[in-house]
Amino acid sequence: MDKFLIAGENRLTGEVSISGAKNAALAIIPAAILSDGVCRIENVPNITDVSCMIHILQDMGAKVRSIGRSAIEVDASALSTCVAPYALARQIRGSYYLLGALLGRFHHAVVTMPGGCNFGVRPIDQHLKGFSALGATYSLDGGMVDVSVDELTGANIYFDGVSVGATMNIVLAAVKAKGTTVIENAAKEPHVVDLANFLNSMGADVRGAGTDVIKIYGCDHLHGTTYSIIPDQIEAGTYMAAAAATSGDVLIKNVIPKHLESISAKLEEMGVTVEEFDDAVRVTRSGRLNKCNIKTLPHPGFPTDMQPQIAALLATANGTSIINETVMDNRFRYVEELKRMGAQISVDGRLAVIEGVDHLNAAPVKATDLRAGAALLVAALSARGTTQIEDIEHIERGYEDVTEKLRALGADIRRVHVPEPAVPCAI
Ligand code: EPU
């Protein structure tokens, strides 16, 4: 078992460079299945969720070649099956993008129900509704989703709720459909736009991504391409929160400041200074943080994926803050862990009320999911004493070189291996 040991109260200063966006990479890599040629994908984050997706493609017969540390070439021409390997696919939520990509390529896809972070019920009914509108039929049996179609046919699809995954999955299938597909109430996240740009660079015709109406004009063939993934909005936001937590002064490079606006606005409300440059933001803080209220919403609202990290900051703000989590059912599992560090937070359904305390104290804590782990990192960096974070594999699913990046900013963080305690035999 590996843990992070973080001695808090070290001010973060200097520069950090943000990696490619996880949630864009998890859709763009399987999108290469739709191409007749070789796709060179750059700015690929070196994180375990992405390695898992690459292994899935390789297992299915695609050739994936690494070029340096952050580029890959995917040649999916020899992909020989429409069945995704169960053991790998169930580890990540992004495996649901194989449904859209395989349906587009083979008119048949068999993929396990997705895994990933557990924040309550996470249905895929809108994905299935979209595939059905394109003419497909599906069955759910033994934890597997089996979708097939004779011919994908363009359709008008109105999503009942805004879903990033459903929007991107339908875009993936519809680029190979006959005719035009119109998605209404589409998600507008930067990674939706990134996927559309990637597909368009392969010869697809996807228009309107970034608005709530996306039009896809289907085509028969997509060619190879070279494409660079956008920077990770949430990794950037997490370093912004870490800088603020430690009264730091950090230049966060390789970002698109526009994607960070909702995060910057809330940090500024808390008294943090955020300066924008062309492809960087500088975050500085002096003085105590102010309370503020947060309501998570689909883009361009405040991202649910930043909610736990901001809660960790508000734990030591001056006054009482309220968080309203409107996107996910149950995304407060980290609260019990922050409470071990002295945070005063009460949760009622989708609301959390945070009474700011003077400081947090180190404690042994567990990362219950990816962003919960990120929140614990933010908390530990500012806390008094040395915090131990367990279950760090969740954090490494989404943050490239997190120890190296934090150490370069002056954090005292170590990854240590602790042998599992021997379980005594019952006699
Ligand atoms: N929903 C439905 N039916 C559906 C799909 C979604 O009811 O068919 C509901 C969900 O239960 C949820 C809401 O709609 O309450 C939004 O879900 P969405 O589909 O947008 O989320 P997702 O595709 O499952 C992706 C990211 C998450 C991120 C959300 C929201 C990936 C692999 N995952 O999940 O990322 O929180 O969008 O932005 O892209 C993370 O990176 O930490 C992470 C969890």
Short mmCIF file of C-alpha atoms and ligand atoms in Angstrom, two decimals:
data_model
loop_
_atom_site.label_atom_id
_atom_site.label_comp_id
_atom_site.label_asym_id
_atom_site.label_seq_id
_atom_site.Cartn_x
_atom_site.Cartn_y
_atom_site.Cartn_z
CA MET A 1 0.00 0.00 0.00
CA ASP A 2 1.39 3.42 -0.94
CA LYS A 3 0.58 6.63 0.90
CA PHE A 4 1.36 10.29 0.62
CA LEU A 5 3.00 11.95 3.60
CA ILE A 6 2.58 15.72 3.48
CA ALA A 7 4.10 18.10 5.99
CA GLY A 8 1.84 21.14 5.78
CA GLU A 9 2.29 24.89 6.15
CA ASN A 10 4.86 25.21 3.35
CA ARG A 11 4.06 28.18 1.11
CA LEU A 12 3.88 27.11 -2.57
CA THR A 13 5.82 29.36 -4.94
CA GLY A 14 7.15 29.09 -8.50
CA GLU A 15 5.74 27.62 -11.69
CA VAL A 16 3.81 24.49 -12.59
CA SER A 17 2.87 23.26 -16.04
CA ILE A 18 -0.54 21.68 -16.56
CA SER A 19 -0.91 18.38 -18.45
CA GLY A 20 -3.48 17.42 -21.08
CA ALA A 21 -7.12 17.10 -20.03
CA LYS A 22 -8.07 13.69 -18.64
CA ASN A 23 -11.72 13.88 -19.64
CA ALA A 24 -10.83 14.95 -23.20
CA ALA A 25 -8.18 12.23 -23.57
CA LEU A 26 -10.60 9.53 -22.40
CA ALA A 27 -12.91 10.34 -25.33
CA ILE A 28 -10.33 11.30 -27.96
CA ILE A 29 -8.25 8.12 -27.65
CA PRO A 30 -11.21 5.77 -28.35
CA ALA A 31 -12.38 8.21 -31.06
CA ALA A 32 -9.31 7.10 -33.03
CA ILE A 33 -11.18 3.80 -33.56
CA LEU A 34 -13.33 5.69 -36.08
CA SER A 35 -10.37 6.59 -38.28
CA ASP A 36 -9.11 4.66 -41.30
CA GLY A 37 -5.62 6.05 -40.71
CA VAL A 38 -3.09 6.72 -37.97
CA CYS A 39 -3.94 9.35 -35.33
CA ARG A 40 -1.10 11.12 -33.60
CA ILE A 41 -2.42 12.51 -30.32
CA GLU A 42 -0.28 14.98 -28.41
CA ASN A 43 -0.44 16.41 -24.87
CA VAL A 44 -1.77 13.08 -23.57
CA PRO A 45 -1.68 13.08 -19.75
CA ASN A 46 0.41 10.30 -18.21
CA ILE A 47 -2.18 9.12 -15.68
CA THR A 48 -3.57 5.71 -14.86
CA ASP A 49 -7.08 6.26 -16.33
CA VAL A 50 -5.48 7.09 -19.68
CA SER A 51 -3.06 4.11 -19.52
CA CYS A 52 -6.09 1.93 -18.85
CA MET A 53 -7.85 3.27 -21.97
CA ILE A 54 -4.70 2.68 -24.04
CA HIS A 55 -4.47 -0.92 -22.75
CA ILE A 56 -8.11 -1.50 -23.67
CA LEU A 57 -7.43 -0.43 -27.27
CA GLN A 58 -4.27 -2.56 -27.45
CA ASP A 59 -6.11 -5.56 -26.05
CA MET A 60 -8.71 -5.17 -28.81
CA GLY A 61 -6.03 -5.21 -31.51
CA ALA A 62 -5.12 -1.54 -32.03
CA LYS A 63 -1.45 -0.56 -32.33
CA VAL A 64 -0.56 2.23 -29.93
CA ARG A 65 2.97 3.62 -30.00
CA SER A 66 4.33 6.13 -27.46
CA ILE A 67 6.30 9.05 -28.85
CA GLY A 68 8.20 10.70 -26.05
CA ARG A 69 6.36 11.23 -22.80
CA SER A 70 3.14 12.84 -23.90
CA ALA A 71 2.30 11.80 -27.46
CA ILE A 72 0.91 8.57 -28.85
CA GLU A 73 0.13 7.20 -32.29
CA VAL A 74 -3.00 5.09 -32.54
CA ASP A 75 -3.52 2.81 -35.51
CA ALA A 76 -6.86 1.09 -34.97
CA SER A 77 -7.12 -0.35 -38.50
CA ALA A 78 -6.48 -3.88 -37.20
CA LEU A 79 -8.98 -3.64 -34.36
CA SER A 80 -10.55 -7.06 -34.46
CA THR A 81 -13.41 -7.06 -31.98
CA CYS A 82 -16.32 -4.95 -30.83
CA VAL A 83 -16.16 -6.42 -27.33
CA ALA A 84 -14.14 -4.36 -24.83
CA PRO A 85 -12.08 -6.39 -22.33
CA TYR A 86 -14.21 -6.61 -19.21
CA ALA A 87 -11.53 -6.46 -16.51
CA LEU A 88 -9.97 -3.29 -17.92
CA ALA A 89 -13.13 -1.51 -19.07
CA ARG A 90 -14.82 -1.81 -15.69
CA GLN A 91 -12.00 0.15 -14.03
CA ILE A 92 -12.78 3.50 -15.66
CA ARG A 93 -15.91 5.50 -16.32
CA GLY A 94 -14.57 6.72 -19.67
CA SER A 95 -14.89 3.18 -21.06
CA TYR A 96 -18.47 4.16 -22.01
CA TYR A 97 -16.95 6.13 -24.94
CA LEU A 98 -16.11 2.77 -26.48
CA LEU A 99 -19.85 2.30 -27.01
CA GLY A 100 -20.15 5.30 -29.34
CA ALA A 101 -16.83 4.67 -31.11
CA LEU A 102 -17.40 0.93 -31.67
CA LEU A 103 -20.99 1.50 -32.76
CA GLY A 104 -19.72 4.01 -35.33
CA ARG A 105 -17.07 1.58 -36.60
CA PHE A 106 -18.66 -1.91 -36.30
CA HIS A 107 -22.35 -1.10 -35.76
CA HIS A 108 -22.03 -3.24 -32.64
CA ALA A 109 -20.46 -2.60 -29.23
CA VAL A 110 -20.26 -4.70 -26.08
CA VAL A 111 -18.85 -2.84 -23.07
CA THR A 112 -19.19 -3.34 -19.33
CA MET A 113 -21.24 -0.87 -17.32
CA PRO A 114 -18.75 1.89 -16.54
CA GLY A 115 -16.65 2.08 -13.36
CA GLY A 116 -14.89 5.20 -12.06
CA CYS A 117 -15.66 7.39 -9.06
CA ASN A 118 -18.58 6.46 -6.85
CA PHE A 119 -20.80 9.46 -6.18
CA GLY A 120 -24.15 7.79 -6.00
CA VAL A 121 -26.25 6.62 -8.90
CA ARG A 122 -24.67 7.40 -12.26
CA PRO A 123 -27.06 6.03 -14.90
CA ILE A 124 -26.32 5.95 -18.65
CA ASP A 125 -29.97 6.18 -19.74
CA GLN A 126 -29.32 9.32 -21.83
CA HIS A 127 -26.50 7.58 -23.73
CA LEU A 128 -28.88 4.70 -24.51
CA LYS A 129 -31.70 7.07 -25.43
CA GLY A 130 -29.35 8.74 -27.93
CA PHE A 131 -28.16 5.45 -29.46
CA SER A 132 -31.81 4.32 -29.80
CA ALA A 133 -32.67 7.56 -31.60
CA LEU A 134 -29.87 6.74 -34.07
CA GLY A 135 -31.63 3.42 -34.76
CA ALA A 136 -29.76 1.11 -32.37
CA THR A 137 -31.18 -1.48 -30.02
CA TYR A 138 -29.55 -2.42 -26.75
CA SER A 139 -29.62 -4.96 -23.97
CA LEU A 140 -28.19 -4.82 -20.46
CA ASP A 141 -27.21 -8.25 -19.26
CA GLY A 142 -24.72 -9.46 -16.66
CA GLY A 143 -23.30 -5.97 -16.19
CA MET A 144 -22.63 -5.62 -19.93
CA VAL A 145 -24.13 -3.10 -22.33
CA ASP A 146 -24.67 -4.57 -25.80
CA VAL A 147 -25.68 -2.04 -28.48
CA SER A 148 -26.14 -2.83 -32.15
CA VAL A 149 -27.62 -1.32 -35.30
CA ASP A 150 -27.97 -2.24 -39.00
CA GLU A 151 -27.40 1.32 -40.12
CA LEU A 152 -26.87 4.40 -37.94
CA THR A 153 -29.31 7.09 -39.06
CA GLY A 154 -29.11 10.76 -38.08
CA ALA A 155 -31.83 11.97 -35.70
CA ASN A 156 -32.94 14.81 -33.44
CA ILE A 157 -32.05 14.04 -29.82
CA TYR A 158 -33.16 16.10 -26.84
CA PHE A 159 -31.34 15.15 -23.63
CA ASP A 160 -33.50 15.21 -20.48
CA GLY A 161 -30.55 16.53 -18.47
CA VAL A 162 -27.13 17.92 -19.38
CA SER A 163 -24.68 15.02 -19.60
CA VAL A 164 -21.06 15.33 -20.69
CA GLY A 165 -20.72 11.59 -21.29
CA ALA A 166 -23.97 11.22 -23.24
CA THR A 167 -23.20 14.27 -25.41
CA MET A 168 -19.74 12.99 -26.36
CA ASN A 169 -20.93 9.39 -26.87
CA ILE A 170 -23.65 10.45 -29.29
CA VAL A 171 -21.23 12.71 -31.17
CA LEU A 172 -18.89 9.69 -31.52
CA ALA A 173 -21.59 7.46 -33.00
CA ALA A 174 -23.27 10.16 -35.09
CA VAL A 175 -20.16 11.17 -37.08
CA LYS A 176 -20.56 7.87 -38.95
CA ALA A 177 -24.38 7.98 -39.21
CA LYS A 178 -26.28 8.48 -42.46
CA GLY A 179 -27.68 12.01 -42.47
CA THR A 180 -27.76 14.74 -39.88
CA THR A 181 -27.98 14.44 -36.10
CA VAL A 182 -29.01 17.36 -33.92
CA ILE A 183 -28.30 17.15 -30.17
CA GLU A 184 -30.27 19.61 -28.06
CA ASN A 185 -29.52 20.36 -24.42
CA ALA A 186 -25.95 19.26 -25.14
CA ALA A 187 -23.13 19.66 -22.59
CA LYS A 188 -20.83 22.63 -23.31
CA GLU A 189 -17.68 21.58 -21.42
CA PRO A 190 -14.30 22.37 -23.03
CA HIS A 191 -13.68 18.65 -23.57
CA VAL A 192 -16.87 18.39 -25.67
CA VAL A 193 -15.38 21.07 -27.95
CA ASP A 194 -12.02 19.28 -27.93
CA LEU A 195 -13.59 16.00 -29.06
CA ALA A 196 -15.48 17.81 -31.84
CA ASN A 197 -12.26 19.53 -32.98
CA PHE A 198 -10.42 16.20 -32.98
CA LEU A 199 -13.15 14.53 -35.06
CA ASN A 200 -13.28 17.51 -37.45
CA SER A 201 -9.49 17.24 -37.90
CA MET A 202 -10.19 13.66 -39.09
CA GLY A 203 -12.69 14.93 -41.68
CA ALA A 204 -15.92 14.87 -39.63
CA ASP A 205 -18.43 17.71 -39.74
CA VAL A 206 -19.46 18.54 -36.17
CA ARG A 207 -20.81 22.06 -35.65
CA GLY A 208 -21.91 24.01 -32.59
CA ALA A 209 -19.85 22.18 -29.95
CA GLY A 210 -19.58 24.53 -26.96
CA THR A 211 -23.23 25.57 -27.35
CA ASP A 212 -26.26 23.56 -26.28
CA VAL A 213 -27.15 22.57 -29.86
CA ILE A 214 -24.66 20.38 -31.73
CA LYS A 215 -25.20 19.39 -35.38
CA ILE A 216 -23.36 16.43 -36.81
CA TYR A 217 -23.36 15.76 -40.55
CA GLY A 218 -22.52 12.07 -40.88
CA CYS A 219 -19.78 10.80 -43.23
CA ASP A 220 -18.45 7.43 -44.46
CA HIS A 221 -14.75 7.76 -43.77
CA LEU A 222 -12.51 9.57 -41.34
CA HIS A 223 -8.79 9.88 -42.01
CA GLY A 224 -5.75 10.01 -39.74
CA THR A 225 -4.74 13.24 -38.03
CA THR A 226 -2.34 14.99 -35.67
CA TYR A 227 -4.02 16.66 -32.74
CA SER A 228 -3.03 18.16 -29.39
CA ILE A 229 -5.36 17.76 -26.39
CA ILE A 230 -6.37 20.88 -24.42
CA PRO A 231 -4.90 21.50 -20.96
CA ASP A 232 -6.75 20.05 -17.97
CA GLN A 233 -9.08 22.64 -16.49
CA ILE A 234 -9.47 20.71 -13.22
CA GLU A 235 -5.77 19.96 -12.72
CA ALA A 236 -5.17 23.70 -13.20
CA GLY A 237 -7.97 24.57 -10.77
CA THR A 238 -6.53 22.18 -8.20
CA TYR A 239 -3.10 23.89 -8.33
CA MET A 240 -4.90 27.23 -8.06
CA ALA A 241 -6.61 25.98 -4.90
CA ALA A 242 -3.31 24.60 -3.56
CA ALA A 243 -1.60 27.97 -4.12
CA ALA A 244 -4.46 29.74 -2.34
CA ALA A 245 -4.47 27.23 0.54
CA THR A 246 -0.80 27.89 1.33
CA SER A 247 -0.86 31.71 0.90
CA GLY A 248 1.33 30.98 -2.09
CA ASP A 249 2.41 32.70 -5.29
CA VAL A 250 2.22 30.27 -8.21
CA LEU A 251 2.28 30.72 -11.98
CA ILE A 252 0.15 27.97 -13.50
CA LYS A 253 1.29 27.50 -17.10
CA ASN A 254 -0.14 25.78 -20.17
CA VAL A 255 -3.76 26.64 -19.37
CA ILE A 256 -6.64 28.26 -21.24
CA PRO A 257 -7.66 31.05 -18.81
CA LYS A 258 -11.15 31.22 -20.33
CA HIS A 259 -11.77 27.64 -19.13
CA LEU A 260 -10.84 28.69 -15.59
CA GLU A 261 -13.15 31.71 -15.31
CA SER A 262 -15.71 30.16 -12.95
CA ILE A 263 -12.89 28.96 -10.66
CA SER A 264 -10.99 32.28 -10.81
CA ALA A 265 -14.19 34.20 -10.01
CA LYS A 266 -14.83 32.18 -6.85
CA LEU A 267 -11.19 32.43 -5.72
CA GLU A 268 -11.34 36.19 -6.19
CA GLU A 269 -14.54 36.31 -4.15
CA MET A 270 -12.54 34.57 -1.42
CA GLY A 271 -9.89 37.30 -1.54
CA VAL A 272 -7.34 35.49 -3.72
CA THR A 273 -5.65 37.41 -6.56
CA VAL A 274 -5.79 35.72 -9.97
CA GLU A 275 -3.88 37.38 -12.83
CA GLU A 276 -4.57 36.12 -16.35
CA PHE A 277 -1.97 35.85 -19.11
CA ASP A 278 -2.31 34.35 -22.60
CA ASP A 279 -1.73 30.77 -21.51
CA ALA A 280 -1.10 31.07 -17.78
CA VAL A 281 -2.66 32.32 -14.56
CA ARG A 282 -0.81 33.57 -11.49
CA VAL A 283 -2.47 32.92 -8.15
CA THR A 284 -1.39 34.82 -5.04
CA ARG A 285 -2.95 35.12 -1.64
CA SER A 286 -2.25 37.24 1.40
CA GLY A 287 -4.57 37.43 4.39
CA ARG A 288 -7.38 35.14 5.48
CA LEU A 289 -9.80 33.67 2.96
CA ASN A 290 -13.35 35.00 2.88
CA LYS A 291 -16.37 32.70 3.00
CA CYS A 292 -18.30 32.21 -0.21
CA ASN A 293 -21.16 30.12 -1.54
CA ILE A 294 -20.75 27.67 -4.39
CA LYS A 295 -23.35 26.06 -6.64
CA THR A 296 -22.03 23.44 -9.03
CA LEU A 297 -23.50 23.52 -12.53
CA PRO A 298 -22.68 22.25 -16.01
CA HIS A 299 -20.18 24.42 -17.94
CA PRO A 300 -19.85 27.42 -17.89
CA GLY A 301 -21.03 27.11 -14.26
CA PHE A 302 -18.77 26.10 -11.41
CA PRO A 303 -17.49 22.54 -12.13
CA THR A 304 -18.51 19.71 -9.81
CA ASP A 305 -14.98 18.35 -10.30
CA MET A 306 -13.62 21.38 -8.35
CA GLN A 307 -16.21 21.29 -5.57
CA PRO A 308 -14.22 19.17 -3.06
CA GLN A 309 -10.98 21.16 -3.54
CA ILE A 310 -12.81 24.46 -2.95
CA ALA A 311 -14.52 22.98 0.12
CA ALA A 312 -11.04 22.21 1.49
CA LEU A 313 -10.18 25.90 1.07
CA LEU A 314 -13.45 27.12 2.60
CA ALA A 315 -12.77 24.93 5.63
CA THR A 316 -10.42 27.65 6.90
CA ALA A 317 -12.21 30.71 5.47
CA ASN A 318 -13.58 33.45 7.65
CA GLY A 319 -17.29 32.73 8.16
CA THR A 320 -19.87 30.19 6.99
CA SER A 321 -20.01 29.00 3.39
CA ILE A 322 -22.65 26.90 1.67
CA ILE A 323 -22.04 24.45 -1.15
CA ASN A 324 -24.93 23.31 -3.31
CA GLU A 325 -23.95 20.26 -5.39
CA THR A 326 -26.51 20.16 -8.20
CA VAL A 327 -24.69 17.90 -10.68
CA MET A 328 -23.88 14.69 -8.78
CA ASP A 329 -26.04 12.78 -6.30
CA ASN A 330 -23.52 12.11 -3.58
CA ARG A 331 -20.28 14.01 -3.89
CA PHE A 332 -19.56 14.76 -0.24
CA ARG A 333 -17.85 11.53 0.76
CA TYR A 334 -14.63 13.48 1.42
CA VAL A 335 -16.32 15.51 4.17
CA GLU A 336 -15.81 12.82 6.85
CA GLU A 337 -12.08 12.83 6.01
CA LEU A 338 -11.81 16.64 6.19
CA LYS A 339 -13.59 16.48 9.53
CA ARG A 340 -10.76 14.26 10.85
CA MET A 341 -8.50 17.23 10.14
CA GLY A 342 -10.70 19.56 12.19
CA ALA A 343 -13.00 20.93 9.48
CA GLN A 344 -16.51 21.81 10.63
CA ILE A 345 -18.84 20.73 7.86
CA SER A 346 -22.37 19.41 7.99
CA VAL A 347 -24.04 17.78 5.00
CA ASP A 348 -27.73 17.57 4.26
CA GLY A 349 -28.47 15.91 0.94
CA ARG A 350 -26.89 18.05 -1.77
CA LEU A 351 -26.00 20.90 0.61
CA ALA A 352 -22.87 21.27 2.72
CA VAL A 353 -22.51 24.01 5.32
CA ILE A 354 -18.89 24.86 6.14
CA GLU A 355 -18.04 26.83 9.29
CA GLY A 356 -14.53 28.14 8.67
CA VAL A 357 -11.99 27.21 11.38
CA ASP A 358 -8.69 28.91 12.09
CA HIS A 359 -6.56 26.04 10.77
CA LEU A 360 -6.67 22.33 9.94
CA ASN A 361 -4.60 19.70 11.75
CA ALA A 362 -2.84 16.73 10.16
CA ALA A 363 -4.56 13.34 10.43
CA PRO A 364 -4.52 9.97 8.68
CA VAL A 365 -7.13 10.22 5.89
CA LYS A 366 -8.32 8.24 2.86
CA ALA A 367 -8.96 9.41 -0.69
CA THR A 368 -12.45 8.07 -1.38
CA ASP A 369 -12.33 9.15 -5.05
CA LEU A 370 -10.19 11.25 -7.40
CA ARG A 371 -11.30 14.79 -6.50
CA ALA A 372 -11.84 13.81 -2.85
CA GLY A 373 -8.14 12.91 -2.89
CA ALA A 374 -7.33 16.26 -4.49
CA ALA A 375 -9.27 18.03 -1.71
CA LEU A 376 -7.25 16.14 0.91
CA LEU A 377 -4.03 17.21 -0.82
CA VAL A 378 -5.15 20.86 -0.71
CA ALA A 379 -6.12 20.51 2.95
CA ALA A 380 -2.88 18.70 3.89
CA LEU A 381 -0.69 21.34 2.24
CA SER A 382 -2.05 23.99 4.60
CA ALA A 383 -2.59 21.86 7.73
CA ARG A 384 -0.42 21.82 10.85
CA GLY A 385 1.66 18.64 11.05
CA THR A 386 2.13 15.69 8.69
CA THR A 387 -0.96 14.28 7.01
CA GLN A 388 -1.02 10.71 5.69
CA ILE A 389 -3.26 10.13 2.69
CA GLU A 390 -4.20 6.53 1.88
CA ASP A 391 -5.76 5.09 -1.29
CA ILE A 392 -3.70 7.46 -3.42
CA GLU A 393 -4.34 5.37 -6.54
CA HIS A 394 -7.51 7.45 -6.87
CA ILE A 395 -5.41 10.63 -7.09
CA GLU A 396 -3.03 9.10 -9.63
CA ARG A 397 -5.98 8.32 -11.90
CA GLY A 398 -6.16 12.01 -12.74
CA TYR A 399 -3.05 13.95 -11.72
CA GLU A 400 0.20 13.49 -13.65
CA ASP A 401 3.41 13.59 -11.57
CA VAL A 402 1.58 15.12 -8.64
CA THR A 403 4.40 14.62 -6.11
CA GLU A 404 7.05 16.00 -8.47
CA LYS A 405 4.93 19.02 -9.43
CA LEU A 406 4.08 19.86 -5.81
CA ARG A 407 7.65 19.33 -4.63
CA ALA A 408 8.95 21.69 -7.32
CA LEU A 409 6.62 24.33 -5.81
CA GLY A 410 8.13 23.81 -2.34
CA ALA A 411 5.68 21.29 -0.87
CA ASP A 412 7.02 18.65 1.50
CA ILE A 413 5.31 15.59 0.02
CA ARG A 414 6.57 12.03 -0.14
CA ARG A 415 5.09 8.86 -1.59
CA VAL A 416 5.94 6.00 0.75
CA HIS A 417 5.37 2.30 0.52
CA VAL A 418 3.87 0.80 3.67
CA PRO A 419 3.68 -3.01 3.82
CA GLU A 420 0.11 -4.26 4.38
CA PRO A 421 -0.33 -5.30 8.02
CA ALA A 422 -0.38 -9.09 8.39
CA VAL A 423 -3.86 -10.39 9.20
CA PRO A 424 -3.62 -12.79 12.15
CA CYS A 425 -4.95 -16.29 11.44
CA ALA A 426 -8.12 -17.18 13.26
CA ILE A 427 -7.66 -20.47 15.09
N1 EPU B 1 -26.85 11.41 -15.86
C1 EPU B 1 -28.04 10.73 -16.02
N2 EPU B 1 -28.16 9.91 -17.10
C2 EPU B 1 -27.17 9.75 -18.03
C3 EPU B 1 -25.95 10.45 -17.85
C4 EPU B 1 -25.82 11.28 -16.75
O1 EPU B 1 -28.95 10.85 -15.21
O2 EPU B 1 -27.35 9.00 -18.98
C5 EPU B 1 -26.71 12.30 -14.71
C6 EPU B 1 -25.57 11.84 -13.79
O3 EPU B 1 -26.02 10.86 -12.87
C7 EPU B 1 -25.14 13.12 -13.14
C8 EPU B 1 -25.38 14.16 -14.23
O4 EPU B 1 -26.27 13.57 -15.17
O5 EPU B 1 -25.96 13.40 -12.05
C9 EPU B 1 -24.12 14.59 -14.96
O6 EPU B 1 -23.42 13.46 -15.43
P1 EPU B 1 -22.47 13.48 -16.70
O7 EPU B 1 -22.98 12.47 -17.66
O8 EPU B 1 -22.29 14.88 -17.16
O9 EPU B 1 -21.12 12.97 -16.08
P2 EPU B 1 -20.20 11.81 -16.58
O10 EPU B 1 -20.13 11.80 -18.07
O11 EPU B 1 -20.58 10.56 -15.89
C10 EPU B 1 -18.07 13.27 -16.67
C11 EPU B 1 -16.69 13.21 -16.09
C12 EPU B 1 -16.74 13.46 -14.60
C13 EPU B 1 -17.42 14.80 -14.33
C14 EPU B 1 -18.78 14.86 -15.03
C15 EPU B 1 -19.45 16.22 -14.92
C16 EPU B 1 -15.52 11.65 -17.50
C17 EPU B 1 -14.93 10.31 -17.69
N3 EPU B 1 -16.12 11.90 -16.35
O12 EPU B 1 -18.81 12.25 -16.02
O13 EPU B 1 -15.39 13.56 -14.19
O14 EPU B 1 -17.63 14.95 -12.95
O15 EPU B 1 -18.63 14.56 -16.42
O16 EPU B 1 -18.64 17.22 -15.47
O17 EPU B 1 -15.44 12.49 -18.38
C18 EPU B 1 -13.62 13.62 -12.62
O18 EPU B 1 -12.87 13.92 -13.55
O19 EPU B 1 -13.30 13.64 -11.42
C19 EPU B 1 -14.99 13.17 -12.95
C20 EPU B 1 -15.74 12.52 -12.09
#
